[in-house]
C-alpha cells in the first residue's frame, strides 16, 4: 500500500476534527459527538435548505434531503441557492453544497420529495426531522410526516417565517407523541383546508407588522412574502435546537426572535408590540370572513389588449416614480413601437390654480430624466411651434437599458422628497463635482448656497416672502389637494395633502387634521406663519441649497430643466444625500434668489443628510392609467 493512500484516511479524520475545532467550549465533546452521529431528515429544501449549511458547519455528517421542487429566480432572496442553481433540483443542489463543505458527509437525496411511499424509509434511522414542507403544496404528506415521526418518537422541527420573525415549532414527539400536539387535525390536512390545518402555528406568534399581511392573504389570497434574514434566523434557531434535542434536553415548544423589534429603539419596539391586540383582532376577523366565504375561485387578471414591451415597462415604471410638483404626475405616455415613447402632458392632473403656464413641463422633464437615467437612447424634442399644445412633447427612442439598471431602479425607488430638517453636512467634493458637470453638460448655471450664514440669510428672506404670498391662491390649491384626496384611489395615487404640505413631523392623523379644511379656515394666518417659519427653519437646516438657472421660456427649456433636476437629485441620492425641491409648489421661489433675465431660476433643491425615514409608501397612479399605444 503506497504512503499517500495511508495518509488519506488520517487526513480525513484530521480535517474533520480541525473543521469543527472552533466549536469547542460552545459545543461540548458529547454534543459534538452527537452531532457527528446524527442523521437529519430535511423535508422541503426551500426553507429547509437554509438549515443544512449551518448544521454541516456545526459537524452533522448525515443528511436526507427531500424536495420535488427546483430552484427558481424568486428563491434567490432567501433560499440557499445561487444563480447557477436556478433550474436545479433543490435537494441535489443542497447536497453538493454539503459535500463542498465536508467531502466526508453522507447525503441521501429524494428529488421526488417525500411521498406516502418513501416516508418510512426516509424516517427510519433519522434522529431529527426538519419540516419545511409548504402546506399549500402537500398538506397531507406534511401531516403524515408528523404522524409517523410521532409514532417513532423522532422530534420534528417545523419552521415558519412570519415576516421578520423566524418562528420554530419544536414537536418533541419523545415526550408527547401526538401529531402537532393535537393542535391540527388529520382531516383538515387531508382536505387541504389550509388555514384550519395551520392552527398549530397559533396566532400570537405573528408579529404586529406582519399580521396585516396575513389578514390580506386570508382575504385576497396571493403569495406569502418571505425574506432572507428571517430564513437565516430560522436556520440559527434550528441549529441550536438540534443540539439540545440530540442531547435529549427539553426545549421550548415555540422558539422565536423578532428581528425587526430587535433592531428598533425601545419605544418603537414597545409600540410594535402594543399594536398586537388591534392587528390580531383585524386578522381574526379576516380569517373568519375567509373561512365563511370558503376557497376563492382562481381569478386571472384581465390581460391588457396589447401588453407593454418589457423594456418600455421598466422605463415607464421608472418614469412613474419621478417627482412632480404637488405629486400631480401631469404626464401620459404614448407608445409608438416596442422602443419608442412619446411623453405628453396630462392637463387633467395639473392644478388650474398654479399660475405657471409651463409648470407641468418641469415635472414631465423629471419623468424624462428618469427614463434617460435607466436607459441609453435618443431624445428628440418636438420642434418649437409644431402640433397642438397638449400633444406629445417629443419622442424617446430607447436603445437598451443601462447595464446597472437594477442599481438605478434602486436609486429611483429610494429618491423621495425629504421635508424634515436635514443635517447641515455640506456636499462632499466628488458629488459637488458630478453635479457641476451635469449642469455644464446642459449649459445650465449652478449656484450653491452653503454654510450657516448664507443659509440663514436665505431663510430670513424666505420667511418674509412666504408671509407676503397670496393667501387666496394657497387656499385654492389646498382645496384642490383636498378634493384630489377625497377618494381612496385619489389617496393611493396622489397621497393626501399632509403628505405634501406637512413638515411638522406630527403623526399622520394629527398632520391630516392640521391641514384639514376646518383648522385651515379657522387658523389660516397663524398656520401660514408657522408654515413659513417651518420652511425658513428647514432652509437653515440644510447642508446646501442648489440653485439651477437657465432659459425657461419654452417647453423644451422646462423639460430640460426637469431632466436636469432629476439627474441632480438622483446623483445626490446615490451619494446618500436627501433633498427637497423648493420651487413650483405654490408657485413662488424663495425670495433670496431672484431670477435674472434669460438666466431664470429653473430649480431649487435643498440638500443634506436625512434625519427621518422617507415616506413608507410611494403614492403613484398605476402605470396603465398613463400609458396607451399611439394610433
Ligand atoms: C418641479 C417640482 C417642484 C417641486 N416643488 C416642491 C416644493 O416647493 N416644496 C416641496 O415640498 N416639494 C416640492 N416638490 C416635490 C413634490 O411634492 C414631490 O416630488 C411629490 O410630492 C412626490 O413625492 P416624492 O418626491 O417623495 O416621490 C417639487 C417637485 C417638483 C418635480
XYZ file of C-alpha atoms and ligand atoms in Angstrom:
662
model
C 0.000 0.000 0.000
C 1.577 3.387 -1.023
C 2.272 6.161 1.560
C -0.296 8.573 0.104
C -3.301 6.243 0.497
C -2.328 5.556 4.065
C -2.238 9.282 4.811
C -5.606 9.936 3.166
C -7.661 8.299 5.897
C -5.685 10.083 8.586
C -6.153 13.323 6.699
C -9.927 12.888 6.605
C -10.057 12.356 10.334
C -7.724 15.284 10.978
C -9.567 17.605 8.612
C -12.873 16.609 10.158
C -11.608 17.424 13.647
C -9.994 20.676 12.538
C -13.140 21.751 10.694
C -15.144 21.856 13.947
C -12.327 22.712 16.334
C -13.589 26.262 16.853
C -16.882 24.895 18.194
C -15.085 23.745 21.297
C -16.263 25.254 24.610
C -19.504 26.342 22.988
C -20.316 22.840 21.892
C -19.130 20.206 24.407
C -17.362 16.984 23.341
C -20.552 14.898 23.925
C -22.620 17.329 21.914
C -20.039 17.321 19.103
C -20.135 13.548 19.073
C -23.946 13.571 18.972
C -23.861 15.934 16.002
C -21.421 13.665 14.202
C -23.548 10.620 14.828
C -26.858 12.246 13.898
C -28.970 11.692 10.808
C -31.061 14.709 9.955
C -34.012 14.444 7.561
C -34.828 17.744 5.875
C -38.274 17.675 4.279
C -38.557 20.656 1.947
C -35.227 22.150 0.884
C -36.528 25.649 0.224
C -36.831 26.983 3.775
C -35.246 23.728 4.999
C -32.232 24.156 2.715
C -31.134 27.058 4.895
C -30.628 24.846 7.963
C -28.419 22.304 6.166
C -25.352 24.504 5.752
C -25.090 25.668 9.393
C -25.731 22.087 10.582
C -22.936 20.848 8.303
C -20.602 23.545 9.621
C -21.566 22.518 13.159
C -20.479 18.964 12.397
C -23.535 16.995 11.211
C -22.420 14.458 8.604
C -25.553 12.522 7.583
C -28.439 14.145 5.800
C -31.538 13.001 3.978
C -32.761 15.805 1.744
C -36.198 15.667 0.142
C -37.953 18.121 -2.172
C -39.687 17.634 -5.531
C -39.035 21.231 -6.490
C -36.305 23.010 -8.457
C -34.762 26.346 -7.574
C -36.086 29.389 -9.413
C -35.022 33.006 -9.580
C -37.555 34.105 -6.952
C -35.817 31.828 -4.403
C -32.567 33.817 -4.611
C -33.697 36.348 -1.992
C -33.806 33.786 0.816
C -33.060 30.175 -0.068
C -29.633 28.526 -0.046
C -29.065 28.712 -3.787
C -27.025 30.657 -6.310
C -27.714 31.773 -9.879
C -26.001 28.567 -11.006
C -28.568 26.511 -9.057
C -31.605 28.018 -10.830
C -33.470 25.161 -12.535
C -31.617 22.506 -10.465
C -33.306 20.015 -8.130
C -33.241 21.593 -4.663
C -32.025 18.541 -2.688
C -29.339 17.816 -5.271
C -28.020 21.346 -5.237
C -28.021 21.408 -1.427
C -26.305 18.007 -1.337
C -23.479 19.421 -3.481
C -23.148 22.296 -1.047
C -22.832 19.864 1.871
C -20.182 17.847 0.039
C -18.312 21.033 -0.845
C -18.245 21.849 2.868
C -17.411 18.335 4.003
C -16.484 15.679 1.442
C -16.961 13.009 4.135
C -20.633 13.868 4.517
C -23.146 11.135 3.721
C -26.087 12.667 1.881
C -29.156 10.851 0.537
C -31.412 12.834 -1.765
C -35.101 12.362 -2.577
C -35.558 14.516 -5.719
C -39.166 13.321 -5.955
C -39.757 14.720 -2.469
C -41.336 12.847 0.390
C -44.300 10.702 -0.598
C -46.551 8.353 1.337
C -44.427 5.540 -0.191
C -40.928 6.696 0.747
C -41.774 8.361 4.077
C -40.992 5.353 6.267
C -37.691 4.708 4.526
C -36.708 8.362 4.945
C -37.682 8.359 8.611
C -36.073 5.057 9.586
C -32.916 5.809 11.486
C -33.405 9.577 11.426
C -32.675 11.368 14.719
C -34.165 14.742 13.876
C -36.610 15.924 11.220
C -36.810 19.467 9.881
C -40.272 20.052 8.404
C -40.010 22.666 5.668
C -42.913 21.243 3.672
C -45.038 24.004 2.134
C -48.570 23.347 3.483
C -50.130 24.875 0.358
C -48.375 22.163 -1.741
C -48.568 18.876 0.217
C -50.583 19.223 3.422
C -51.348 15.507 3.719
C -47.691 14.430 3.355
C -46.842 17.051 5.973
C -49.378 15.560 8.338
C -48.168 12.023 7.632
C -44.584 13.109 8.293
C -45.583 14.283 11.770
C -47.843 11.318 12.386
C -45.140 8.754 11.525
C -42.349 10.677 13.263
C -44.527 10.860 16.371
C -45.072 7.121 16.210
C -41.274 6.642 16.091
C -40.561 9.252 18.774
C -38.482 11.398 16.410
C -38.515 15.143 17.178
C -39.772 17.351 14.350
C -38.833 20.996 13.980
C -41.270 22.984 11.875
C -40.263 26.439 10.722
C -42.440 29.430 9.933
C -41.167 32.760 8.668
C -43.608 35.467 9.737
C -42.135 38.484 8.008
C -39.121 39.414 10.162
C -39.862 36.903 12.871
C -38.394 33.426 12.384
C -40.500 31.052 14.468
C -39.548 27.469 15.134
C -42.067 24.969 16.480
C -40.384 22.084 18.271
C -42.501 18.954 18.410
C -40.518 16.647 20.687
C -42.530 13.525 19.967
C -40.447 11.587 22.524
C -42.306 13.471 25.215
C -45.705 13.956 23.582
C -46.310 11.524 20.677
C -49.399 13.347 19.287
C -49.022 14.825 15.767
C -48.832 18.614 16.039
C -49.524 18.096 19.747
C -53.192 17.717 18.754
C -53.379 21.320 17.509
C -54.222 20.393 13.938
C -56.487 17.693 12.579
C -55.672 14.980 10.059
C -58.952 15.806 8.326
C -58.063 19.479 7.767
C -54.760 18.357 6.198
C -56.357 15.625 4.105
C -58.956 18.084 2.745
C -56.410 20.840 2.225
C -58.262 23.291 4.462
C -55.201 25.478 4.655
C -55.967 27.947 7.461
C -57.545 25.242 9.591
C -54.575 22.901 9.100
C -52.250 25.738 10.126
C -53.882 26.167 13.544
C -50.786 24.637 15.211
C -48.908 27.870 14.483
C -51.196 29.814 16.850
C -51.811 33.476 16.061
C -49.948 35.197 18.871
C -46.516 34.478 17.418
C -47.118 36.529 14.283
C -45.554 39.983 14.788
C -47.801 43.058 14.597
C -46.127 44.325 11.428
C -46.888 41.030 9.666
C -50.454 40.499 10.861
C -51.857 42.951 8.270
C -50.084 40.948 5.552
C -51.563 37.737 6.931
C -55.022 39.350 7.077
C -54.595 40.455 3.455
C -53.588 36.947 2.378
C -56.584 35.464 4.234
C -58.871 37.904 2.428
C -57.287 38.051 -1.025
C -55.020 35.038 -1.372
C -51.643 35.618 -3.080
C -48.079 34.525 -2.430
C -46.640 34.629 1.071
C -43.850 37.220 1.396
C -40.584 35.706 2.653
C -37.250 37.323 3.394
C -33.634 36.152 3.659
C -32.777 37.391 7.163
C -35.825 35.559 8.519
C -34.832 32.269 6.863
C -31.296 32.738 8.231
C -32.779 33.405 11.672
C -34.763 30.198 11.410
C -31.593 28.324 10.491
C -29.850 29.790 13.549
C -32.643 28.791 15.927
C -32.922 25.333 14.341
C -29.220 24.628 14.581
C -29.174 25.288 18.303
C -32.414 23.403 18.906
C -30.894 20.378 17.159
C -28.002 20.375 19.639
C -30.386 20.391 22.624
C -32.697 17.778 21.140
C -29.802 15.466 20.318
C -28.772 15.766 23.969
C -32.358 14.940 24.909
C -32.707 18.265 26.669
C -36.141 19.894 26.939
C -36.630 22.913 24.690
C -39.383 25.483 24.357
C -42.207 24.460 22.057
C -42.020 27.804 20.235
C -38.560 29.272 19.699
C -38.651 32.675 18.090
C -36.975 36.040 17.770
C -38.415 39.239 16.340
C -35.607 40.566 14.143
C -37.444 43.819 13.408
C -38.128 44.542 17.078
C -34.536 43.615 17.974
C -33.252 46.493 15.829
C -35.895 49.056 16.803
C -35.380 51.593 19.557
C -37.048 50.534 22.820
C -40.029 52.908 22.421
C -40.567 51.777 18.814
C -40.335 48.120 19.881
C -42.878 48.770 22.643
C -45.229 50.362 20.124
C -44.633 47.466 17.757
C -45.714 45.025 20.486
C -48.553 47.232 21.701
C -50.115 47.156 18.224
C -50.544 43.350 18.531
C -54.078 43.168 20.028
C -55.565 45.518 17.423
C -53.874 43.794 14.491
C -54.800 40.399 15.926
C -58.473 41.379 16.087
C -58.374 42.522 12.459
C -56.660 39.311 11.360
C -59.134 37.118 13.199
C -61.982 38.987 11.545
C -60.353 38.483 8.120
C -59.831 34.792 8.865
C -63.455 34.309 9.926
C -64.628 36.050 6.758
C -62.283 33.932 4.599
C -63.446 30.702 6.289
C -67.105 31.708 5.868
C -66.555 32.565 2.193
C -64.621 29.323 1.539
C -61.836 28.820 -1.037
C -61.593 31.693 -3.531
C -62.182 30.921 -7.206
C -58.929 31.332 -9.183
C -59.085 34.766 -10.877
C -56.982 35.670 -13.805
C -56.133 39.348 -14.067
C -57.632 40.854 -17.274
C -54.844 40.954 -19.874
C -54.266 44.437 -21.340
C -55.160 44.428 -25.058
C -51.530 44.878 -26.020
C -49.092 44.150 -23.198
C -46.252 46.583 -22.544
C -42.926 45.533 -24.095
C -40.615 44.629 -21.181
C -38.018 47.299 -21.907
C -40.634 50.044 -22.018
C -42.362 48.613 -18.945
C -39.106 49.076 -16.985
C -38.712 52.563 -18.366
C -42.262 53.639 -17.577
C -42.048 52.163 -14.108
C -39.069 54.432 -13.554
C -40.833 57.439 -15.058
C -43.790 56.819 -12.779
C -41.512 57.185 -9.740
C -40.347 60.620 -10.836
C -41.112 63.567 -8.574
C -43.664 66.119 -9.736
C -44.934 69.349 -8.228
C -47.928 68.606 -5.983
C -47.280 64.950 -6.887
C -49.545 65.804 -9.789
C -47.849 63.335 -12.170
C -49.026 65.512 -15.082
C -47.846 63.002 -17.704
C -49.087 60.390 -20.085
C -47.124 58.225 -22.430
C -47.984 57.170 -25.957
C -46.155 54.152 -27.271
C -45.188 54.198 -30.919
C -43.463 50.806 -31.059
C -41.506 48.479 -28.775
C -38.796 51.058 -28.272
C -40.359 54.490 -28.687
C -42.245 56.534 -26.089
C -43.937 59.869 -26.737
C -44.311 61.709 -23.426
C -47.173 64.217 -23.269
C -48.709 66.450 -20.590
C -51.925 65.377 -18.843
C -53.700 68.647 -18.046
C -56.412 66.871 -16.052
C -53.866 66.200 -13.349
C -52.438 69.743 -13.148
C -53.950 72.328 -10.788
C -55.565 75.247 -12.589
C -54.673 77.303 -9.510
C -50.998 77.049 -10.409
C -50.387 80.157 -12.482
C -47.210 78.962 -14.163
C -48.356 78.074 -17.725
C -45.429 75.692 -18.195
C -45.271 74.422 -14.600
C -46.215 70.894 -15.726
C -43.199 70.723 -18.065
C -40.673 70.715 -15.175
C -42.373 67.607 -13.787
C -42.677 65.934 -17.207
C -38.975 66.692 -17.580
C -38.333 64.779 -14.344
C -40.110 61.743 -15.830
C -37.988 62.058 -18.931
C -34.922 62.328 -16.686
C -35.913 59.068 -15.027
C -36.137 57.372 -18.425
C -32.711 58.584 -19.577
C -31.314 57.557 -16.202
C -32.468 53.975 -16.807
C -31.765 53.578 -20.494
C -29.457 54.515 -23.303
C -31.460 56.146 -26.048
C -32.164 59.219 -28.074
C -34.425 62.111 -27.053
C -35.924 64.132 -29.869
C -37.803 67.191 -28.584
C -40.805 68.346 -30.574
C -39.683 71.188 -32.843
C -40.856 74.541 -31.390
C -44.299 75.690 -32.644
C -45.299 72.250 -34.008
C -48.509 70.300 -33.208
C -51.129 71.083 -30.651
C -50.105 72.437 -27.259
C -51.053 69.367 -25.271
C -49.765 66.676 -27.659
C -46.535 64.697 -27.232
C -43.580 66.948 -26.409
C -41.085 64.753 -28.247
C -40.038 61.132 -28.583
C -37.642 58.982 -26.641
C -36.204 56.088 -28.591
C -34.831 53.511 -26.189
C -31.731 51.631 -27.419
C -31.221 49.462 -24.362
C -31.482 49.517 -20.607
C -28.259 50.523 -18.840
C -26.033 47.718 -17.600
C -26.527 48.736 -13.964
C -30.288 49.137 -14.417
C -31.034 47.249 -11.200
C -28.952 49.648 -9.139
C -30.538 52.615 -10.861
C -34.008 51.248 -10.187
C -32.966 51.118 -6.532
C -31.840 54.743 -6.552
C -35.070 55.802 -8.281
C -37.119 53.943 -5.694
C -35.172 55.478 -2.824
C -35.336 59.047 -4.085
C -38.060 60.906 -2.129
C -38.799 64.448 -1.050
C -37.486 64.969 2.457
C -39.394 67.764 4.163
C -37.736 67.291 7.551
C -34.728 69.201 8.903
C -31.591 67.866 7.235
C -28.122 67.582 8.725
C -26.001 70.600 7.764
C -23.435 68.362 6.139
C -22.044 70.190 3.105
C -21.788 68.181 -0.096
C -18.644 66.085 -0.483
C -16.296 67.240 -3.232
C -16.882 64.398 -5.692
C -20.672 64.715 -5.518
C -20.440 68.500 -5.920
C -18.154 67.934 -8.912
C -20.513 65.448 -10.518
C -23.424 67.890 -10.146
C -21.423 70.758 -11.633
C -20.554 68.519 -14.572
C -24.198 67.558 -15.039
C -25.159 71.251 -15.247
C -22.267 72.174 -17.504
C -23.223 69.393 -19.938
C -26.635 71.040 -20.223
C -25.327 74.639 -20.347
C -27.121 75.401 -17.117
C -25.742 77.501 -14.288
C -25.481 76.190 -10.782
C -25.252 78.322 -7.633
C -24.622 76.580 -4.369
C -25.695 78.343 -1.201
C -23.936 76.668 1.656
C -22.734 77.471 5.148
C -24.812 78.662 8.146
C -24.591 82.426 7.392
C -25.696 82.276 3.743
C -28.428 79.760 4.562
C -29.686 81.858 7.474
C -29.809 84.929 5.232
C -31.804 82.948 2.664
C -34.138 81.653 5.400
C -34.843 85.184 6.640
C -35.846 86.493 3.215
C -37.817 83.330 2.600
C -39.937 83.894 5.707
C -40.877 87.415 4.545
C -41.757 86.172 1.038
C -43.919 83.400 2.429
C -45.828 85.822 4.622
C -46.475 88.135 1.660
C -47.748 85.384 -0.644
C -51.349 85.461 -1.840
C -53.387 83.523 0.784
C -56.333 83.098 -1.630
C -54.241 81.151 -4.061
C -52.837 78.981 -1.312
C -56.399 78.281 -0.205
C -57.386 77.419 -3.795
C -54.512 74.971 -4.107
C -55.272 73.391 -0.756
C -58.903 72.936 -1.818
C -57.680 71.225 -4.996
C -55.435 68.932 -2.954
C -58.301 68.089 -0.556
C -60.621 67.316 -3.465
C -57.997 65.063 -5.045
C -57.564 63.136 -1.774
C -61.272 62.615 -1.186
C -61.283 59.034 -2.552
C -59.164 56.023 -1.564
C -57.985 55.840 -5.177
C -57.039 59.518 -5.072
C -55.084 58.999 -1.856
C -53.208 55.909 -3.088
C -52.399 57.620 -6.413
C -51.520 61.106 -5.202
C -51.319 60.888 -1.402
C -53.186 63.327 0.775
C -52.275 66.910 1.432
C -50.371 66.284 4.662
C -48.042 64.060 2.596
C -47.253 67.147 0.541
C -47.564 70.107 2.803
C -46.511 68.767 6.105
C -43.040 69.169 7.523
C -44.327 69.377 11.076
C -43.260 65.848 11.917
C -46.626 65.374 13.609
C -48.083 61.818 13.468
C -50.251 61.158 10.322
C -53.696 61.682 11.878
C -52.711 64.947 13.612
C -50.965 66.214 10.470
C -54.082 65.435 8.414
C -56.245 67.321 10.948
C -53.852 70.270 10.856
C -54.252 70.522 7.084
C -57.982 69.820 7.240
C -60.478 72.378 5.915
C -61.816 73.440 9.336
C -58.493 74.071 11.027
C -57.120 75.810 7.913
C -60.148 78.088 7.687
C -60.061 78.928 11.408
C -56.344 79.417 11.784
C -55.203 80.450 8.280
C -52.842 83.265 9.320
C -51.122 81.684 12.359
C -50.762 78.426 10.403
C -49.280 80.252 7.443
C -46.747 81.944 9.680
C -45.987 78.569 11.300
C -45.516 77.034 7.834
C -43.298 79.948 6.774
C -41.237 79.607 9.961
C -41.003 75.872 9.288
C -39.815 76.488 5.754
C -37.257 79.040 6.950
C -36.012 76.619 9.633
C -35.664 73.883 7.045
C -33.596 76.152 4.830
C -31.287 76.876 7.735
C -31.153 73.134 8.499
C -29.703 72.047 5.206
C -26.227 71.184 4.025
C -26.608 73.271 0.899
C -29.207 74.824 -1.388
C -28.568 74.198 -5.071
C -29.987 76.759 -7.486
C -30.218 75.810 -11.134
C -30.520 78.619 -13.655
C -31.036 78.777 -17.391
C -33.523 79.627 -20.111
C -37.114 78.803 -19.128
C -39.271 80.209 -21.875
C -40.158 77.154 -23.947
C -41.484 73.694 -23.222
C -38.120 72.306 -24.309
C -36.315 74.580 -21.778
C -38.520 73.362 -18.963
C -38.263 69.719 -19.957
C -34.500 70.115 -19.933
C -34.720 71.785 -16.526
C -36.831 68.933 -15.134
C -34.478 66.299 -16.549
C -31.512 68.160 -15.031
C -33.281 68.429 -11.649
C -33.945 64.686 -11.786
C -30.355 63.750 -12.577
C -29.004 66.049 -9.871
C -31.449 64.593 -7.384
C -30.504 61.031 -8.332
C -26.811 61.878 -8.048
C -27.477 63.171 -4.541
C -29.496 60.057 -3.690
C -26.707 57.778 -4.961
C -24.304 59.623 -2.655
C -26.629 59.233 0.331
C -27.994 62.792 0.452
C -31.642 63.691 0.919
C -33.257 66.585 -0.926
C -36.355 68.743 -1.243
C -37.128 70.950 -4.248
C -38.383 74.398 -3.332
C -39.927 75.678 -6.471
C -43.149 75.175 -8.288
C -45.418 74.207 -5.468
C -47.403 77.270 -4.550
C -45.518 78.904 -7.438
C -43.014 81.166 -5.741
C -39.247 80.867 -5.485
C -37.504 81.651 -2.182
C -37.256 85.441 -2.177
C -33.497 85.471 -1.664
C -32.878 84.025 -5.107
C -34.292 86.372 -7.751
C -34.313 85.481 -11.451
C -32.049 87.479 -13.772
C -33.459 87.756 -17.344
C -32.680 84.725 -19.522
C -30.938 83.086 -16.648
C -34.107 82.379 -14.761
C -34.411 80.027 -11.821
C -35.242 76.535 -13.070
C -34.998 74.543 -9.908
C -34.007 74.901 -6.280
C -33.002 71.918 -4.233
C -32.159 71.926 -0.540
C -29.997 69.001 0.376
C -28.176 67.398 3.306
C -28.169 64.101 5.173
C -31.670 62.884 6.101
C -32.834 62.891 9.704
C -36.054 60.990 9.069
C -37.114 57.933 7.094
C -38.563 58.574 3.644
C -42.342 58.033 3.454
C -43.032 54.305 3.682
C -45.419 54.199 0.726
C -44.834 55.620 -2.730
C -48.090 57.197 -3.864
C -48.399 56.997 -7.633
C -51.050 56.374 -10.286
C -50.890 52.845 -11.714
C -48.757 52.854 -14.886
C -51.671 51.567 -17.009
C -53.535 54.801 -16.191
C -50.931 56.890 -18.045
C -49.956 54.676 -20.978
C -51.581 53.939 -24.330
C -50.489 52.790 -27.768
C -50.437 55.602 -30.342
C -52.937 55.472 -33.204
C -40.756 70.792 -10.204
C -41.038 70.367 -8.805
C -41.284 71.306 -7.827
C -41.499 70.905 -6.516
N -41.699 71.858 -5.553
C -41.798 71.474 -4.278
C -41.910 72.435 -3.230
O -41.934 73.639 -3.481
N -41.981 72.008 -1.953
C -41.958 70.665 -1.665
O -42.039 70.314 -0.507
N -41.882 69.707 -2.623
C -41.790 70.097 -3.911
N -41.695 69.152 -4.892
C -41.680 67.724 -4.532
C -43.025 67.061 -4.822
O -44.002 67.481 -3.951
C -42.812 65.564 -4.713
O -41.933 65.171 -5.700
C -44.089 64.761 -4.833
O -44.926 65.022 -3.762
C -43.805 63.256 -4.892
O -43.174 62.832 -3.757
P -41.702 62.163 -3.814
O -40.769 63.171 -4.398
O -41.386 61.887 -2.371
O -41.774 60.930 -4.620
C -41.494 69.537 -6.211
C -41.250 68.581 -7.197
C -41.013 69.002 -8.486
C -40.714 67.988 -9.530
